[in-house]
Amino acid sequence: MAQVIDDFAQTIQLDQLWSDPYPIYRRLRATQPVAWVPAANRYLVTRHADIAYLEKHPDIFSAAESPSLMTRVMGHTMLRKDGAEHLRERKAAEPAVRPRIVKQRWTPVFQRIADELIDGFLERGEADLFTDYAAPLAARSLAAVLGLAEVAGADLEEWSQAMMDGNGNYGDDPAVWQRADAAARGVENAVDAAIERLTAHPDDSVISAMLHAEDPLSHQSIRDNLKMFIGGGLNEPRDATLVGTYALLTHPEQRAAVDADPGRFKDVFEETVRWVAPIGMYPRQTTVETELGGVILPAGARLGIVLASANRDESVFTDPDAFDINRTNRVHLAFGGGPHYCLGTWIGRAQVGAVSMPTLLRRLPNLRLDETVPVRWGGWVFRGLLNLPVRWDA
Amino acid sequence: MPKITFVQPDGTESALDVDAGTTVMMAALAASVEGILAECGGNAMCATCHVVVVDPTRPGLPPVSDDEDEMLDCTASPRKEGSRLSCQLPVTEELDGLVVRLPEEQM
């Protein structure tokens, strides 16, 4: 009698993950929570409990993946380091992004940028909030926080996308490398100019914090880490702004609740990043043979930690596919955990939860989806809306 | 071995005998005490290992640093007298008998 082997993971294709990963994750959680997925060339880890566990054991589940496309594009950044080496670089950057400075120094900057962008299109009565608002707001805000305020938002958007494409260049496309390398050089030049200025005149920015830390970082380390911040710090607030706004525009009762009490934008933000985690997957590599979710993993196993799936885990969240700002259980893993817990957490909460979404809904009367243009979603490593066509009463 | 007692919002208590040299947060995680998330792994960046020390004037408690003070303003359940980040409380012999309450919410 022929044996039927149900190995769903073998059949998963990357284009299916890109279009809509959630049904795939649901099935993996139910049947193969730690599964070798040939198309991704890694084990995908999809249950909340297993991810919460591995985040607390960074000695076993290392961030220093090797070889790493990211290291090829950006050099040695803190995101691919472990232990004391990682902590030293992280601590140097932290003063610029802790909650108090975010509130006092950066939130007013975010607000000014948001208002300027809205002033520019308010009378038009229609916009694509991706290109007209969320992307430039995220880029200009990031430039300010990093200490690159003189860099144009459009340059930052190009650099970010080009380096991210390089990080995902598994097909070894030479054109992608060329564009990524050009972006990396662009960042290095801009950072060098900032270093020169900030060495003499310190300010509250990330570059300044790294330069003037108690244990200051080398200029090369600052350049490399800035590539990582630009590659990885732009799309998340952009995507959270778009997804959260879309969710409110398609859930009128919840929108009414935040109209009545703007304090609830905090809940909107947390539910948005739970519902569609901007970073859907990040890599880890085992340092020793270990067991995870009932599966024995060899030393050196490459893992994909699927935060997007943990955030829809039915054993943790009731009706996990629904957008619901009234959830009582909010233990989402959108910011990751452990030593690599998102450095931009408080920036994201302020930029999106306190500025970008509330300002849009306050300033654009009768804001609604433009029903004539369909919204498009995409991505699994990073996921979000690819457009957000809207209209309002101008 | 110092004894640390965690009191849940519903009054349930768990008393742990903890080795000196760890932190109150790490001890709670090792014993799977409900209500300590400790997302950032002990870096005073996330405010999800919030506890309320029942007797904040007792000996053995280090002063609240600026970083901890800042994070305590970001806790999900409101800050109270005695609020601490458990990752910032090293367990010492002097801390024997510490009692902490867990807040309603960590995030």
Coordinates of C-alpha atoms in Angstrom, one line a residue:
Chain A
M1 CA 0.0 0.0 0.0
A2 CA 1.4 3.4 -1.0
Q3 CA 2.2 5.6 1.9
V4 CA 0.8 9.1 1.6
I5 CA 3.1 11.6 3.1
D6 CA 1.4 14.9 3.8
D7 CA 4.2 17.4 3.5
F8 CA 2.4 20.6 2.8
A9 CA 5.6 22.7 3.5
Q10 CA 7.3 21.1 0.5
T11 CA 4.7 22.6 -1.8
I12 CA 4.7 26.2 -0.6
Q13 CA 5.8 28.7 -3.3
L14 CA 7.2 32.2 -2.6
D15 CA 4.7 33.9 -4.9
Q16 CA 1.9 32.4 -2.8
L17 CA 3.5 33.7 0.3
W18 CA 3.8 37.1 -1.3
S19 CA 0.2 37.4 -2.4
D20 CA -1.4 36.1 0.8
P21 CA 0.7 34.2 3.4
Y22 CA -2.0 33.9 6.1
P23 CA -3.8 30.8 4.9
I24 CA -0.4 29.1 4.5
Y25 CA 0.6 30.1 8.0
R26 CA -2.7 28.8 9.5
R27 CA -2.1 25.4 8.0
L28 CA 1.6 25.4 9.1
R29 CA 0.6 26.3 12.7
A30 CA -1.9 23.4 12.7
T31 CA 0.2 20.7 11.1
Q32 CA 3.9 21.7 10.8
P33 CA 4.8 24.5 13.2
V34 CA 8.5 24.1 12.5
A35 CA 8.7 23.1 8.9
W36 CA 11.5 22.9 6.3
V37 CA 10.2 25.0 3.4
P38 CA 12.4 24.4 0.4
A39 CA 11.2 27.5 -1.5
A40 CA 12.4 29.8 1.4
N41 CA 15.5 27.6 2.0
R42 CA 14.8 27.6 5.7
Y43 CA 12.7 26.2 8.4
L44 CA 9.6 28.4 9.0
V45 CA 8.7 28.8 12.7
T46 CA 5.0 29.8 12.9
R47 CA 3.6 29.4 16.4
H48 CA 3.5 32.2 19.0
A49 CA 4.8 30.0 21.9
D50 CA 7.8 28.7 19.9
I51 CA 8.8 32.2 18.8
A52 CA 8.4 33.6 22.3
Y53 CA 10.6 30.8 23.5
L54 CA 13.4 31.2 20.9
E55 CA 13.5 35.0 21.4
K56 CA 14.5 34.3 25.0
H57 CA 17.3 32.0 24.0
P58 CA 19.6 34.1 21.7
D59 CA 22.5 31.9 22.6
I60 CA 20.9 29.0 20.8
F61 CA 19.1 31.0 18.1
S62 CA 21.7 33.4 16.7
A63 CA 21.2 36.6 14.8
A64 CA 24.6 36.2 13.2
E65 CA 23.4 34.3 10.1
S66 CA 26.1 33.3 7.8
P67 CA 26.3 33.7 4.9
S68 CA 24.0 36.7 4.9
L69 CA 22.9 38.8 1.9
M70 CA 22.3 41.6 4.3
T71 CA 25.9 41.6 5.4
R72 CA 26.9 41.6 1.7
V73 CA 24.8 44.8 1.1
M74 CA 25.3 46.7 4.3
G75 CA 28.4 45.4 6.0
H76 CA 28.5 44.3 9.6
T77 CA 25.5 45.8 11.3
M78 CA 24.2 45.2 14.8
L79 CA 21.2 43.3 13.4
R80 CA 23.5 40.4 12.5
K81 CA 25.5 40.4 15.7
D82 CA 25.0 38.7 19.1
G83 CA 26.0 39.2 22.7
A84 CA 28.2 42.0 23.9
E85 CA 29.2 43.1 20.4
H86 CA 25.6 43.7 19.5
L87 CA 24.8 45.3 22.8
R88 CA 27.6 47.8 22.6
E89 CA 26.4 49.2 19.2
R90 CA 22.7 49.1 20.3
K91 CA 23.4 51.0 23.5
A92 CA 25.3 53.7 21.6
A93 CA 22.2 54.4 19.4
E94 CA 19.5 54.0 22.1
P95 CA 19.6 57.5 23.7
A96 CA 18.2 59.0 20.4
V97 CA 15.1 56.7 20.4
R98 CA 14.1 56.2 24.0
P99 CA 10.5 57.3 24.8
R100 CA 11.2 60.6 26.5
I101 CA 13.3 62.1 23.7
V102 CA 10.8 60.7 21.2
K103 CA 8.0 62.5 22.9
Q104 CA 9.8 65.8 23.5
R105 CA 12.1 66.1 20.5
W106 CA 10.9 63.9 17.7
T107 CA 7.1 63.9 17.9
P108 CA 6.8 67.6 17.1
V109 CA 9.1 67.0 14.1
F110 CA 6.8 64.2 12.9
Q111 CA 3.8 66.5 13.4
R112 CA 5.3 69.3 11.3
I113 CA 6.2 66.9 8.5
A114 CA 2.7 65.4 8.5
D115 CA 1.0 68.8 8.4
E116 CA 3.3 70.0 5.6
L117 CA 2.5 66.9 3.5
I118 CA -1.3 67.3 4.1
D119 CA -1.1 71.1 3.3
G120 CA 0.4 70.1 -0.1
F121 CA -2.6 68.0 -1.2
L122 CA -5.5 69.0 1.1
E123 CA -7.4 71.0 -1.7
R124 CA -7.1 68.1 -4.2
G125 CA -9.7 66.0 -2.6
E126 CA -8.0 62.7 -3.5
A127 CA -4.6 61.1 -3.0
D128 CA -2.7 57.8 -3.0
L129 CA -1.7 57.8 0.7
F130 CA 1.2 55.5 -0.1
T131 CA 3.1 57.9 -2.4
D132 CA 1.6 61.2 -1.2
Y133 CA 1.8 60.7 2.5
A134 CA 2.9 57.5 4.3
A135 CA 6.2 57.0 2.3
P136 CA 7.5 60.6 2.4
L137 CA 6.4 61.0 6.0
A138 CA 8.3 57.9 7.0
A139 CA 11.4 58.9 5.0
R140 CA 11.6 62.5 6.2
S141 CA 10.9 61.5 9.8
L142 CA 13.6 58.8 9.6
A143 CA 16.1 61.3 8.1
A144 CA 15.5 63.7 11.0
V145 CA 15.9 61.0 13.7
L146 CA 19.0 59.6 12.2
G147 CA 20.7 63.0 11.8
L148 CA 20.4 63.2 8.0
A149 CA 17.9 66.0 7.9
E150 CA 19.6 67.6 4.8
V151 CA 19.0 64.4 2.8
A152 CA 15.9 64.5 0.5
G153 CA 13.2 62.1 1.5
A154 CA 13.1 60.7 -2.1
D155 CA 16.8 59.8 -1.9
L156 CA 16.2 58.0 1.4
E157 CA 13.2 56.1 -0.2
E158 CA 15.4 55.0 -3.2
W159 CA 18.3 53.9 -1.0
S160 CA 16.1 52.0 1.3
Q161 CA 14.3 50.1 -1.4
A162 CA 17.5 49.4 -3.3
M163 CA 19.3 48.0 -0.3
M164 CA 16.2 45.9 0.7
D165 CA 16.1 44.5 -2.8
G166 CA 19.7 43.6 -2.4
N167 CA 19.0 41.9 0.9
G168 CA 16.4 39.7 -0.9
N169 CA 18.5 39.1 -4.0
Y170 CA 18.5 35.3 -3.7
G171 CA 18.5 35.1 -7.5
D172 CA 21.9 36.9 -7.7
D173 CA 20.7 39.4 -10.3
P174 CA 23.7 41.7 -11.1
A175 CA 21.4 44.7 -11.8
V176 CA 20.0 44.4 -8.3
W177 CA 23.5 44.3 -6.8
Q178 CA 24.5 47.4 -8.8
R179 CA 21.6 49.4 -7.6
A180 CA 22.1 48.2 -4.0
D181 CA 25.8 49.0 -4.0
A182 CA 25.1 52.5 -5.4
A183 CA 22.6 53.1 -2.6
A184 CA 25.1 51.9 0.0
R185 CA 27.6 54.4 -1.4
G186 CA 25.0 57.1 -1.3
V187 CA 24.4 56.4 2.4
E188 CA 28.1 56.3 3.2
N189 CA 28.6 59.8 1.6
A190 CA 25.6 61.3 3.4
V191 CA 26.7 59.7 6.7
D192 CA 30.3 61.0 6.3
A193 CA 28.9 64.5 5.8
A194 CA 26.8 64.2 8.9
I195 CA 29.7 62.8 11.0
E196 CA 31.8 65.8 10.1
R197 CA 29.0 68.2 11.2
L198 CA 27.9 66.3 14.3
T199 CA 31.5 65.7 15.6
A200 CA 31.7 69.4 16.3
H201 CA 28.1 70.1 17.0
P202 CA 26.3 67.2 18.8
D203 CA 22.5 67.0 18.7
D204 CA 19.8 64.5 19.6
S205 CA 20.1 62.3 16.5
V206 CA 21.2 58.6 16.2
I207 CA 24.4 59.4 14.4
S208 CA 25.3 62.0 17.1
A209 CA 24.5 59.5 19.8
M210 CA 26.8 56.8 18.3
L211 CA 29.6 59.4 17.8
H212 CA 29.4 60.7 21.3
A213 CA 28.5 57.5 23.2
E214 CA 30.5 56.7 26.3
D215 CA 32.0 53.9 24.2
P216 CA 31.9 55.6 20.8
L217 CA 31.5 53.6 17.6
S218 CA 33.9 53.7 14.7
H219 CA 32.9 55.7 11.7
Q220 CA 32.7 52.5 9.6
S221 CA 30.4 50.9 12.2
I222 CA 28.2 54.0 12.1
R223 CA 28.1 53.9 8.3
D224 CA 27.1 50.2 8.3
N225 CA 24.5 50.6 11.0
L226 CA 23.0 53.6 9.2
K227 CA 22.5 51.4 6.1
M228 CA 20.6 49.0 8.3
F229 CA 18.5 51.8 9.8
I230 CA 17.7 53.2 6.4
G231 CA 17.0 49.8 4.9
G232 CA 14.9 48.7 7.8
G233 CA 13.5 51.8 9.4
L234 CA 11.4 53.2 6.6
N235 CA 8.9 50.7 5.4
E236 CA 7.6 49.7 8.8
P237 CA 6.1 53.1 9.9
R238 CA 5.0 53.6 6.3
D239 CA 3.2 50.3 6.2
A240 CA 1.7 50.7 9.6
T241 CA 0.2 54.1 8.7
L242 CA -1.4 52.6 5.5
V243 CA -2.7 49.4 7.1
G244 CA -4.0 51.1 10.1
T245 CA -5.7 53.8 8.1
Y246 CA -7.2 51.2 5.7
A247 CA -8.5 49.2 8.7
L248 CA -10.2 52.2 10.2
L249 CA -11.7 53.2 6.8
T250 CA -13.1 49.7 6.4
H251 CA -14.4 49.3 10.0
P252 CA -16.8 52.2 10.6
E253 CA -17.7 51.3 14.1
Q254 CA -14.0 51.2 15.2
R255 CA -13.4 54.5 13.4
A256 CA -16.3 56.0 15.3
A257 CA -14.7 54.9 18.5
V258 CA -11.4 56.7 17.7
D259 CA -13.3 59.8 16.4
A260 CA -15.0 59.9 19.8
D261 CA -11.8 59.2 21.8
P262 CA -8.5 60.0 20.0
G263 CA -6.7 58.3 22.9
R264 CA -7.7 55.1 21.3
F265 CA -5.2 55.5 18.4
K266 CA -2.8 53.7 20.8
D267 CA -5.0 50.7 20.5
V268 CA -5.3 51.2 16.7
F269 CA -1.6 51.1 16.4
E270 CA -1.0 48.0 18.5
E271 CA -3.8 46.2 16.7
T272 CA -2.5 47.3 13.3
V273 CA 1.0 45.8 13.8
R274 CA -0.6 42.7 15.3
W275 CA -3.0 42.2 12.4
V276 CA -0.4 42.8 9.6
A277 CA 3.1 42.8 11.1
P278 CA 5.2 45.1 9.0
I279 CA 8.2 42.8 9.5
G280 CA 6.6 39.4 8.8
M281 CA 9.7 37.3 9.0
Y282 CA 13.3 37.6 10.2
P283 CA 16.2 35.1 10.1
R284 CA 17.9 33.2 12.8
Q285 CA 20.4 30.4 12.8
T286 CA 20.9 27.6 15.4
T287 CA 24.3 27.5 17.2
V288 CA 23.8 23.9 18.4
E289 CA 21.5 21.0 17.8
T290 CA 18.3 21.8 19.6
E291 CA 14.6 21.0 19.8
L292 CA 11.9 23.5 18.8
G293 CA 8.2 22.8 18.6
G294 CA 8.9 19.0 18.7
V295 CA 11.4 19.1 15.8
I296 CA 15.1 18.4 16.2
L297 CA 17.0 21.1 14.4
P298 CA 20.7 20.5 13.6
A299 CA 23.4 23.1 14.5
G300 CA 23.6 25.7 11.8
A301 CA 19.9 25.4 10.7
R302 CA 18.6 28.5 9.0
L303 CA 15.3 29.6 10.4
G304 CA 12.6 32.1 9.3
I305 CA 10.9 33.5 12.4
V306 CA 7.4 34.3 11.2
L307 CA 6.1 37.1 13.4
A308 CA 3.2 37.5 11.0
S309 CA 2.0 34.1 11.9
A310 CA 2.6 34.3 15.7
N311 CA 0.4 37.4 15.6
R312 CA -2.5 35.4 14.1
D313 CA -2.0 32.4 16.4
E314 CA -5.5 31.1 17.3
S315 CA -4.2 29.7 20.5
V316 CA -3.4 33.2 21.7
F317 CA -5.8 35.5 19.9
T318 CA -9.6 35.1 19.6
D319 CA -10.7 35.4 15.9
P320 CA -7.1 36.3 14.9
D321 CA -7.8 37.3 11.4
A322 CA -10.2 40.1 12.5
F323 CA -9.1 43.7 13.0
D324 CA -10.3 44.6 16.5
I325 CA -9.0 47.4 18.6
N326 CA -11.0 46.2 21.5
R327 CA -8.9 43.1 22.1
T328 CA -8.0 42.4 25.7
N329 CA -5.1 40.1 24.9
R330 CA -2.5 42.2 23.0
V331 CA 0.7 40.1 23.4
H332 CA 1.7 40.5 19.8
L333 CA 5.2 39.9 18.7
A334 CA 5.4 42.6 16.0
F335 CA 8.5 44.2 17.6
G336 CA 10.3 40.9 18.1
G337 CA 11.9 40.2 21.4
G338 CA 15.0 39.6 23.4
P339 CA 18.2 41.6 22.7
H340 CA 17.1 42.6 19.2
Y341 CA 13.7 44.0 20.4
C342 CA 12.9 46.7 17.8
L343 CA 15.0 49.7 18.5
G344 CA 12.4 51.9 16.7
T345 CA 9.4 50.8 18.9
W346 CA 8.9 54.1 20.5
I347 CA 9.5 56.0 17.3
G348 CA 6.9 53.8 15.6
R349 CA 4.3 54.3 18.3
A350 CA 4.7 58.1 18.2
Q351 CA 5.1 58.5 14.5
V352 CA 2.1 56.3 13.6
G353 CA 0.0 56.1 16.7
A354 CA 0.3 59.7 17.8
V355 CA 0.9 61.6 14.5
S356 CA 0.3 60.0 11.1
M357 CA -3.1 58.3 11.5
P358 CA -4.7 60.8 13.9
T359 CA -3.6 63.8 11.8
L360 CA -5.0 62.3 8.6
L361 CA -8.4 61.5 10.1
R362 CA -8.6 64.8 11.8
R363 CA -7.7 67.0 8.8
L364 CA -9.3 65.2 5.8
P365 CA -13.1 65.6 6.2
N366 CA -15.1 62.5 5.3
L367 CA -12.0 60.5 4.4
R368 CA -13.0 57.4 2.5
L369 CA -11.6 54.8 0.2
D370 CA -11.7 55.6 -3.5
E371 CA -13.8 52.7 -4.6
T372 CA -12.9 53.0 -8.2
V373 CA -9.3 51.9 -7.6
P374 CA -8.7 48.6 -5.9
V375 CA -6.2 48.4 -3.0
R376 CA -3.3 46.0 -3.5
W377 CA -1.5 44.0 -0.8
G378 CA 1.9 42.3 -1.1
G379 CA 4.8 40.8 0.7
W380 CA 5.6 38.2 3.4
V381 CA 9.1 39.1 4.7
F382 CA 7.8 42.6 4.7
R383 CA 4.1 43.0 4.2
G384 CA 1.7 45.9 3.6
L385 CA -0.5 47.8 1.2
L386 CA 1.1 48.8 -2.1
N387 CA -1.4 51.7 -2.6
L388 CA -4.1 53.4 -0.7
P389 CA -6.4 55.5 -3.0
V390 CA -8.7 57.8 -1.0
R391 CA -11.0 60.7 -1.4
W392 CA -12.3 63.4 1.0
D393 CA -14.4 66.5 0.9
A394 CA -12.1 69.3 -0.3
Chain B
M1 CA 18.5 31.4 48.9
P2 CA 16.4 34.5 48.8
K3 CA 12.7 34.0 48.6
I4 CA 10.7 36.2 46.2
T5 CA 6.9 36.2 46.1
F6 CA 4.8 37.2 43.1
V7 CA 1.2 38.1 43.7
Q8 CA -1.2 37.9 40.7
P9 CA -4.0 40.5 40.2
D10 CA -6.5 37.7 41.4
G11 CA -4.5 37.2 44.6
T12 CA -2.8 34.0 43.6
E13 CA 0.8 33.8 45.0
S14 CA 3.9 32.1 43.9
A15 CA 6.9 32.0 46.2
L16 CA 10.2 31.2 44.5
D17 CA 13.5 30.4 46.0
V18 CA 15.9 32.2 43.7
D19 CA 19.7 32.1 43.3
A20 CA 21.4 35.4 44.1
G21 CA 22.9 36.9 40.9
T22 CA 19.9 36.7 38.6
T23 CA 17.2 39.4 38.4
V24 CA 13.6 39.3 39.6
M25 CA 12.6 39.3 35.9
M26 CA 14.8 36.3 35.0
A27 CA 13.6 34.4 38.0
A28 CA 10.0 35.0 37.0
L29 CA 10.6 33.8 33.4
A30 CA 12.5 30.7 34.6
A31 CA 9.6 29.7 36.7
S32 CA 7.0 30.8 34.1
V33 CA 5.3 33.2 36.4
E34 CA 2.2 34.5 34.6
G35 CA 2.2 38.2 33.7
I36 CA 5.9 38.9 33.0
L37 CA 6.5 39.4 29.3
A38 CA 10.0 40.9 29.4
E39 CA 9.9 41.5 25.6
C40 CA 13.3 43.3 25.4
G41 CA 15.1 40.7 27.4
G42 CA 16.2 43.0 30.2
N43 CA 17.4 46.2 28.5
A44 CA 14.9 48.6 30.0
M45 CA 13.4 49.4 26.6
C46 CA 9.9 47.8 26.6
A47 CA 8.2 48.2 30.0
T48 CA 6.6 44.7 29.9
C49 CA 8.2 43.3 33.1
H50 CA 6.5 45.9 35.3
V51 CA 5.9 44.9 39.0
V52 CA 4.8 46.8 42.0
V53 CA 7.0 46.3 45.1
V54 CA 4.7 46.0 48.1
D55 CA 7.2 47.6 50.5
P56 CA 9.2 50.0 48.4
T57 CA 11.1 51.3 51.5
R58 CA 12.6 47.9 52.3
P59 CA 16.4 47.4 52.1
G60 CA 18.1 45.8 49.1
L61 CA 16.3 47.7 46.4
P62 CA 18.6 49.7 44.1
P63 CA 17.5 53.3 43.3
V64 CA 15.4 53.8 40.1
S65 CA 17.8 54.9 37.3
D66 CA 16.8 57.6 34.7
D67 CA 16.3 54.9 32.0
E68 CA 14.0 52.9 34.3
D69 CA 12.1 56.0 35.4
E70 CA 11.4 56.9 31.8
M71 CA 10.2 53.4 31.0
L72 CA 7.9 53.3 34.1
D73 CA 6.1 56.3 32.5
C74 CA 5.3 53.9 29.6
T75 CA 3.8 51.0 31.4
A76 CA 0.4 49.5 30.2
S77 CA -1.1 49.5 33.7
P78 CA -0.6 52.9 35.4
R79 CA 2.6 53.5 37.4
K80 CA 2.2 53.3 41.2
E81 CA 4.3 54.0 44.2
G82 CA 6.6 50.9 44.3
S83 CA 6.4 50.4 40.5
R84 CA 9.7 48.9 39.1
L85 CA 11.0 47.1 36.1
S86 CA 11.8 43.6 37.4
C87 CA 14.7 43.4 35.0
Q88 CA 16.4 46.2 36.9
L89 CA 16.1 44.4 40.3
P90 CA 19.2 42.1 40.9
V91 CA 18.4 39.3 43.4
T92 CA 20.7 39.6 46.5
E93 CA 20.5 38.0 49.9
E94 CA 19.3 41.3 51.2
L95 CA 16.2 41.0 48.9
D96 CA 15.1 37.8 50.7
G97 CA 11.3 38.1 51.4
L98 CA 10.6 40.5 48.6
V99 CA 6.9 40.6 47.6
V100 CA 5.8 42.1 44.3
R101 CA 2.4 42.5 42.8
L102 CA 1.8 41.9 39.1
P103 CA -0.1 44.6 37.2
E104 CA -3.3 43.9 35.3
E105 CA -1.7 44.5 31.9
Q106 CA 1.9 44.5 30.5
M107 CA 0.9 45.8 27.0

